[in-house]
Short mmCIF file of N, CA and C in Angstrom, two decimals:
data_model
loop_
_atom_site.label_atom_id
_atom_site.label_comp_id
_atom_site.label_asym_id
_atom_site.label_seq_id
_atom_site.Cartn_x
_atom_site.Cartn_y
_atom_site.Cartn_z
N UNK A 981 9.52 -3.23 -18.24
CA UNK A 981 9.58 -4.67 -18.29
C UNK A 981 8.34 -5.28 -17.68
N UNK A 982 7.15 -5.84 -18.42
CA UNK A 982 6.15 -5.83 -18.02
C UNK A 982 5.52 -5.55 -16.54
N UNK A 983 5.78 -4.28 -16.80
CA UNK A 983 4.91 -3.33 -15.82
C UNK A 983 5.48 -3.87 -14.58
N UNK A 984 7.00 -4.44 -14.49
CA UNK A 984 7.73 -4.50 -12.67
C UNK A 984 8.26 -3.29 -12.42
N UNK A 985 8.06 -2.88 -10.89
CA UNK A 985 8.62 -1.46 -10.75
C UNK A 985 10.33 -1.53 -10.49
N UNK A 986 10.72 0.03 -11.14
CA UNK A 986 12.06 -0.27 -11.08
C UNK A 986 12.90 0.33 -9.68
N UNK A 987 11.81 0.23 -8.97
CA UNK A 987 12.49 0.61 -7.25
C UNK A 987 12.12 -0.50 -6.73
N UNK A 988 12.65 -1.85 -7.12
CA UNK A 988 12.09 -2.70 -6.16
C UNK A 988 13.49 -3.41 -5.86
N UNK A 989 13.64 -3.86 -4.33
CA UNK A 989 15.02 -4.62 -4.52
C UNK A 989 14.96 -6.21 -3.46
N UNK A 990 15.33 -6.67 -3.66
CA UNK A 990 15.73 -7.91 -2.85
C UNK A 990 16.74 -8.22 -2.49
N UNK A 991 17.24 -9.02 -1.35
CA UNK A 991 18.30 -9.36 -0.60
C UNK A 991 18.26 -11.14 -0.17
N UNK A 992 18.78 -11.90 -0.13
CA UNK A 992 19.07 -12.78 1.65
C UNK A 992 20.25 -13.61 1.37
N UNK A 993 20.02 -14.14 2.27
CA UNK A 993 21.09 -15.13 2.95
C UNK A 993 20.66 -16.05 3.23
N UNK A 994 21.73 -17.54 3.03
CA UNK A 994 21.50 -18.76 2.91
C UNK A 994 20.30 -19.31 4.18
N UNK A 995 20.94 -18.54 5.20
CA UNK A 995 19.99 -19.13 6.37
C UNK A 995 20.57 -20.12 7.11
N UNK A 996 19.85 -20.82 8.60
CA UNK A 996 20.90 -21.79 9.13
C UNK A 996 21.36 -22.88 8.20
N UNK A 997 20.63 -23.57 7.23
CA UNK A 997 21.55 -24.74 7.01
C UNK A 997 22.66 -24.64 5.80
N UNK A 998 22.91 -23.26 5.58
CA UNK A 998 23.87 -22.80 4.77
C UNK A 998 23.41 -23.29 3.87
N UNK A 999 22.45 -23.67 3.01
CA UNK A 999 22.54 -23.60 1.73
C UNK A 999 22.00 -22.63 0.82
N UNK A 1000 22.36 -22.46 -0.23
CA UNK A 1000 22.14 -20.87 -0.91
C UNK A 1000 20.89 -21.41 -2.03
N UNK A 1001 19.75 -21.35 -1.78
CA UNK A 1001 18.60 -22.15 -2.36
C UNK A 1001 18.56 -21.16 -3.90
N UNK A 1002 18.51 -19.91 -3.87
CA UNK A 1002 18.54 -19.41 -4.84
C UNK A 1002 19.05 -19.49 -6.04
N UNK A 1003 20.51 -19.16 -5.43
CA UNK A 1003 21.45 -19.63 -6.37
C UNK A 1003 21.87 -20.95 -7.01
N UNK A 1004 21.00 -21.96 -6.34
CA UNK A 1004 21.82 -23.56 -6.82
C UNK A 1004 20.27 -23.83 -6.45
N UNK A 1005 19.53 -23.60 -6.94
CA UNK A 1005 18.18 -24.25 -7.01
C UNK A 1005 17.97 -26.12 -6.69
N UNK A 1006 19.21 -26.26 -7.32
CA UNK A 1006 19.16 -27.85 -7.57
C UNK A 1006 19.25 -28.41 -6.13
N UNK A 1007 19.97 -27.25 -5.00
CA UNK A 1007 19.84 -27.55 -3.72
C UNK A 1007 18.63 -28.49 -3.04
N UNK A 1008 17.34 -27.57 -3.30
CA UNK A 1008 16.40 -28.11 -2.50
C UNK A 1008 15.32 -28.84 -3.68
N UNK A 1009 15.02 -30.32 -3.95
CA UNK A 1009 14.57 -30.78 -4.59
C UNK A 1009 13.11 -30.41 -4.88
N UNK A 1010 12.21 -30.71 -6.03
CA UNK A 1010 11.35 -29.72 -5.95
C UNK A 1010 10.60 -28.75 -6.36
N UNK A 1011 11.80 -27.68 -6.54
CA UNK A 1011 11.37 -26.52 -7.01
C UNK A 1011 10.86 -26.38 -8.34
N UNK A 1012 9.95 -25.74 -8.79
CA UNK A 1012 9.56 -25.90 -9.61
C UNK A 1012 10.22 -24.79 -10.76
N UNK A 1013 10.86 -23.44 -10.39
CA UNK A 1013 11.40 -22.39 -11.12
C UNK A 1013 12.55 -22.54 -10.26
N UNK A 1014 13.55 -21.65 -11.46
CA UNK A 1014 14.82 -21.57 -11.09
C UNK A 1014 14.81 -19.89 -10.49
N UNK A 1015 15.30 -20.10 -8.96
CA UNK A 1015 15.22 -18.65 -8.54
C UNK A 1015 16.19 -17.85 -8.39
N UNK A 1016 17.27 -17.64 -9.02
CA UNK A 1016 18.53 -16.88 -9.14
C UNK A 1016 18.14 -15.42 -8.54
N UNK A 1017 19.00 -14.86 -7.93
CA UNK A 1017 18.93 -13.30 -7.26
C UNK A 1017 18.98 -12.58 -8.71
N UNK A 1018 20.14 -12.78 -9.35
CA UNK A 1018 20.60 -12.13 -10.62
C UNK A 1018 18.99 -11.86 -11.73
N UNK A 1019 18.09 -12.84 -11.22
CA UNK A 1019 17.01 -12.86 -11.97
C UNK A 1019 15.87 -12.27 -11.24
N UNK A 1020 15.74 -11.16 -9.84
CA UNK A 1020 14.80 -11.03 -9.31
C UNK A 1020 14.86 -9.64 -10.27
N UNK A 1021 13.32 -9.15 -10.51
CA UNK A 1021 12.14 -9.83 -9.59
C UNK A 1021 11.54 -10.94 -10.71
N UNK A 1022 12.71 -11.66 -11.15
CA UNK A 1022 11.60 -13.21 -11.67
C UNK A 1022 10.84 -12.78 -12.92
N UNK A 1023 11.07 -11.97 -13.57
CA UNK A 1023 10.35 -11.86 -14.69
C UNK A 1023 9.58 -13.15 -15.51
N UNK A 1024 10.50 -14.25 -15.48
CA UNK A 1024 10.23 -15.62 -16.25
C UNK A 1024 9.21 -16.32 -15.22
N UNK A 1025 9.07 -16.16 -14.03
CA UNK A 1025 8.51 -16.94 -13.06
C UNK A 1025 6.69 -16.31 -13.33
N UNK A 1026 6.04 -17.47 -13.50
CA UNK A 1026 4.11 -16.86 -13.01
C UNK A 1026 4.10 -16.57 -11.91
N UNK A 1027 3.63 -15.23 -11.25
CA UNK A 1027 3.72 -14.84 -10.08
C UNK A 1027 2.26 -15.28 -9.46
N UNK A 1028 1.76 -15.89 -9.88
CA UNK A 1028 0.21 -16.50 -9.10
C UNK A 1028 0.11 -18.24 -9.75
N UNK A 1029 1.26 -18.60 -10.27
CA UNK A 1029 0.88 -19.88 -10.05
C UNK A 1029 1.15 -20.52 -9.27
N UNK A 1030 0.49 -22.02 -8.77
CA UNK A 1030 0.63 -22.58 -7.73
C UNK A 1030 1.74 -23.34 -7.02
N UNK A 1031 2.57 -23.62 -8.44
CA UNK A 1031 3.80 -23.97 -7.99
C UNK A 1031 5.03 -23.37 -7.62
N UNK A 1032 4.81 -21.70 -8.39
CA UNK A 1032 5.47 -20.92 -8.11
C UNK A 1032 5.31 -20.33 -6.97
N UNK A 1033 3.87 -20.29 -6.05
CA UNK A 1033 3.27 -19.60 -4.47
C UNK A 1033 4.23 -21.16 -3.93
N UNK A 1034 3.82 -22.81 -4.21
CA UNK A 1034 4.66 -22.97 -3.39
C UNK A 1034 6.37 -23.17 -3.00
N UNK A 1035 6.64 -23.05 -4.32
CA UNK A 1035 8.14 -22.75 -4.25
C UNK A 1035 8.69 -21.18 -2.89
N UNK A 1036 7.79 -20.61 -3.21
CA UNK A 1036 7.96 -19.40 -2.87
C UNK A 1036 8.32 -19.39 -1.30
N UNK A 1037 6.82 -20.56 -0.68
CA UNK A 1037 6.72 -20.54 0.55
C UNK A 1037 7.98 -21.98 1.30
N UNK A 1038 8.33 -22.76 0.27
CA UNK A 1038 9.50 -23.71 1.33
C UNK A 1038 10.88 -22.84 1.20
N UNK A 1039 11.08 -21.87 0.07
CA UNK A 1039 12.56 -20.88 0.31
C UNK A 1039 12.50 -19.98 1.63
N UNK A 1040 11.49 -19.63 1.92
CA UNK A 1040 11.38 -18.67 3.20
C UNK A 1040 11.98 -19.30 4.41
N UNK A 1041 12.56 -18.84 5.34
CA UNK A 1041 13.35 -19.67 6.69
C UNK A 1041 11.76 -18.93 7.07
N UNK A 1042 11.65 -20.40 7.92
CA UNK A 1042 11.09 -19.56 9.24
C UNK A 1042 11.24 -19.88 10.92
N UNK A 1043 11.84 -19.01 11.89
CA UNK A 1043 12.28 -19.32 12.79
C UNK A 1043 11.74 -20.61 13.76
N UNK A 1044 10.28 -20.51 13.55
CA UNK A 1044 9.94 -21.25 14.01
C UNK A 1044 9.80 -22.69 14.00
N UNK A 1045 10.56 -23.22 12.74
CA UNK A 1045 10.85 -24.71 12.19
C UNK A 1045 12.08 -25.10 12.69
N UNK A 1046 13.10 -24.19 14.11
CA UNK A 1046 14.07 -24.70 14.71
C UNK A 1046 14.88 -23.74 13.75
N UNK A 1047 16.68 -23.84 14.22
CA UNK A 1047 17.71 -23.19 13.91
C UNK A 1047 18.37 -24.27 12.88
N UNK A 1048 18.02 -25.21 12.66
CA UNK A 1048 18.60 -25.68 11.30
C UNK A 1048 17.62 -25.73 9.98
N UNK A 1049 16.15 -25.03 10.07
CA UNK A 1049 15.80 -25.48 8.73
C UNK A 1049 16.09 -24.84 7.60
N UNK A 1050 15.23 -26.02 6.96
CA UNK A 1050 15.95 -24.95 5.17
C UNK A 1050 14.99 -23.87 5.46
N UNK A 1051 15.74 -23.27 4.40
CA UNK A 1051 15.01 -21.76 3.86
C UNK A 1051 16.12 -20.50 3.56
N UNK A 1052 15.64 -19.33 2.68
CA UNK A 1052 16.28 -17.93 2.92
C UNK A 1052 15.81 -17.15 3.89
N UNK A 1053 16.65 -16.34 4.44
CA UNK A 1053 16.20 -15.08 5.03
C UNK A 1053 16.01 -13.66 4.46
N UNK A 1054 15.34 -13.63 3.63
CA UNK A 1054 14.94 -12.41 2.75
C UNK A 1054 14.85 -11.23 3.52
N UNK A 1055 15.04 -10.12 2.62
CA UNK A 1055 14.72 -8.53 3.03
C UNK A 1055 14.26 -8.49 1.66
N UNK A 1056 13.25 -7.74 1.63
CA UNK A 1056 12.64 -6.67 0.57
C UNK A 1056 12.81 -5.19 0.54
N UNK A 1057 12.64 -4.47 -0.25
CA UNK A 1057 11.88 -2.95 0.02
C UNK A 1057 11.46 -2.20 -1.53
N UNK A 1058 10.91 -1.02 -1.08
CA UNK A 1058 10.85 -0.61 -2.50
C UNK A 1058 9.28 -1.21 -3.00
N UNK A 1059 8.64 -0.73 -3.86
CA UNK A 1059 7.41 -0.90 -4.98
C UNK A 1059 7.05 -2.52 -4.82
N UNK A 1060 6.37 -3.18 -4.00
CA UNK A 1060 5.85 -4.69 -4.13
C UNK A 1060 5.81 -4.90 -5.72
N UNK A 1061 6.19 -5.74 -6.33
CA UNK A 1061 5.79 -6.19 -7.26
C UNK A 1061 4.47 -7.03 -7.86
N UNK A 1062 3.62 -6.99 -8.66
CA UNK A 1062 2.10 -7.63 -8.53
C UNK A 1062 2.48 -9.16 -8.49
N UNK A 1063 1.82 -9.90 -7.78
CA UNK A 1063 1.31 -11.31 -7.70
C UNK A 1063 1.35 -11.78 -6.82
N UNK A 1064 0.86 -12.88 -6.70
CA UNK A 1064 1.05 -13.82 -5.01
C UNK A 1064 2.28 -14.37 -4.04
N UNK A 1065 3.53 -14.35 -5.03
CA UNK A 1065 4.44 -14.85 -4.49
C UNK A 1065 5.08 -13.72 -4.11
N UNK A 1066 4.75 -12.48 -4.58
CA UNK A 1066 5.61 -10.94 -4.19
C UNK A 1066 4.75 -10.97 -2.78
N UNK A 1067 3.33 -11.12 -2.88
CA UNK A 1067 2.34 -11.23 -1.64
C UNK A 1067 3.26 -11.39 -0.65
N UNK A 1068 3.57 -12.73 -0.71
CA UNK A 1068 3.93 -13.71 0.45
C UNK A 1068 5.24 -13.26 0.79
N UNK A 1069 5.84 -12.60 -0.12
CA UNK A 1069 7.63 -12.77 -0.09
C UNK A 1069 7.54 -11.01 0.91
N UNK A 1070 6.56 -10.39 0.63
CA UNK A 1070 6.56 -9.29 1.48
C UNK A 1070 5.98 -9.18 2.37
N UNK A 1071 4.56 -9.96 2.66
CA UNK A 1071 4.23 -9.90 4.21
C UNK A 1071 5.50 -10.95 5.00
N UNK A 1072 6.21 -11.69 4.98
CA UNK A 1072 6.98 -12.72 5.47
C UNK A 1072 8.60 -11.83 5.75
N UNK A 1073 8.59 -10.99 5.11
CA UNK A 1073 10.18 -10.84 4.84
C UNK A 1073 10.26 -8.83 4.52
N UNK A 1074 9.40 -7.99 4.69
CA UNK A 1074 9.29 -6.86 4.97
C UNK A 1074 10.44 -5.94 5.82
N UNK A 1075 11.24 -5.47 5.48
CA UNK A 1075 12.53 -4.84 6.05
C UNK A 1075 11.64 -3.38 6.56
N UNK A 1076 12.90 -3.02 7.41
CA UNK A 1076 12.15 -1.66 7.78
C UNK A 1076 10.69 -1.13 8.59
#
């Protein structure tokens, strides 16, 4: 399937403000792709376009924006997938 590896897997969880950004996209206004788990690794998504790097980067929790912000808490593992938003989604969220 254009050249994504098939050992690659993804995980997360809503994160503190409980909302499940993935799954209900419509959650966080915005987004520019629809990011369903059921659909990783995103085949339909440009993995180096700009709206897709920044979609990529407001789903990420990051601790340091306090215990209520938005975001997921991702795990990865397995074969990175090529592009910028696999980039980001694995230096940020690297299990293991």
């Amino acid at each position: 399937q254009k050249g994504f590896p098939a050992n690659t897997f993804e995980m997360n969880s809503s994160g503190p403000d409980k909302i499940e950004s993935t799954n209900n996209p419509g959650n966080m206004p915005g987004y520019a792709y629809q990011w369903h788990d059921a659909g990783y690794p995103w085949l339909y998504i440009p993995p180096n376009h700009p709206n897709a790097i920044r979609d990529m980067c407001q789903m990420l929790y990051a601790p340091s924006n306090g215990t209520v912000s938005h975001g997921e808490i991702f795990r990865v593992g397995g074969q990175k997938p090529p592009g910028e938003i696999f980039d980001i989604l694995w230096k940020y969220t690297q299990s293991g």
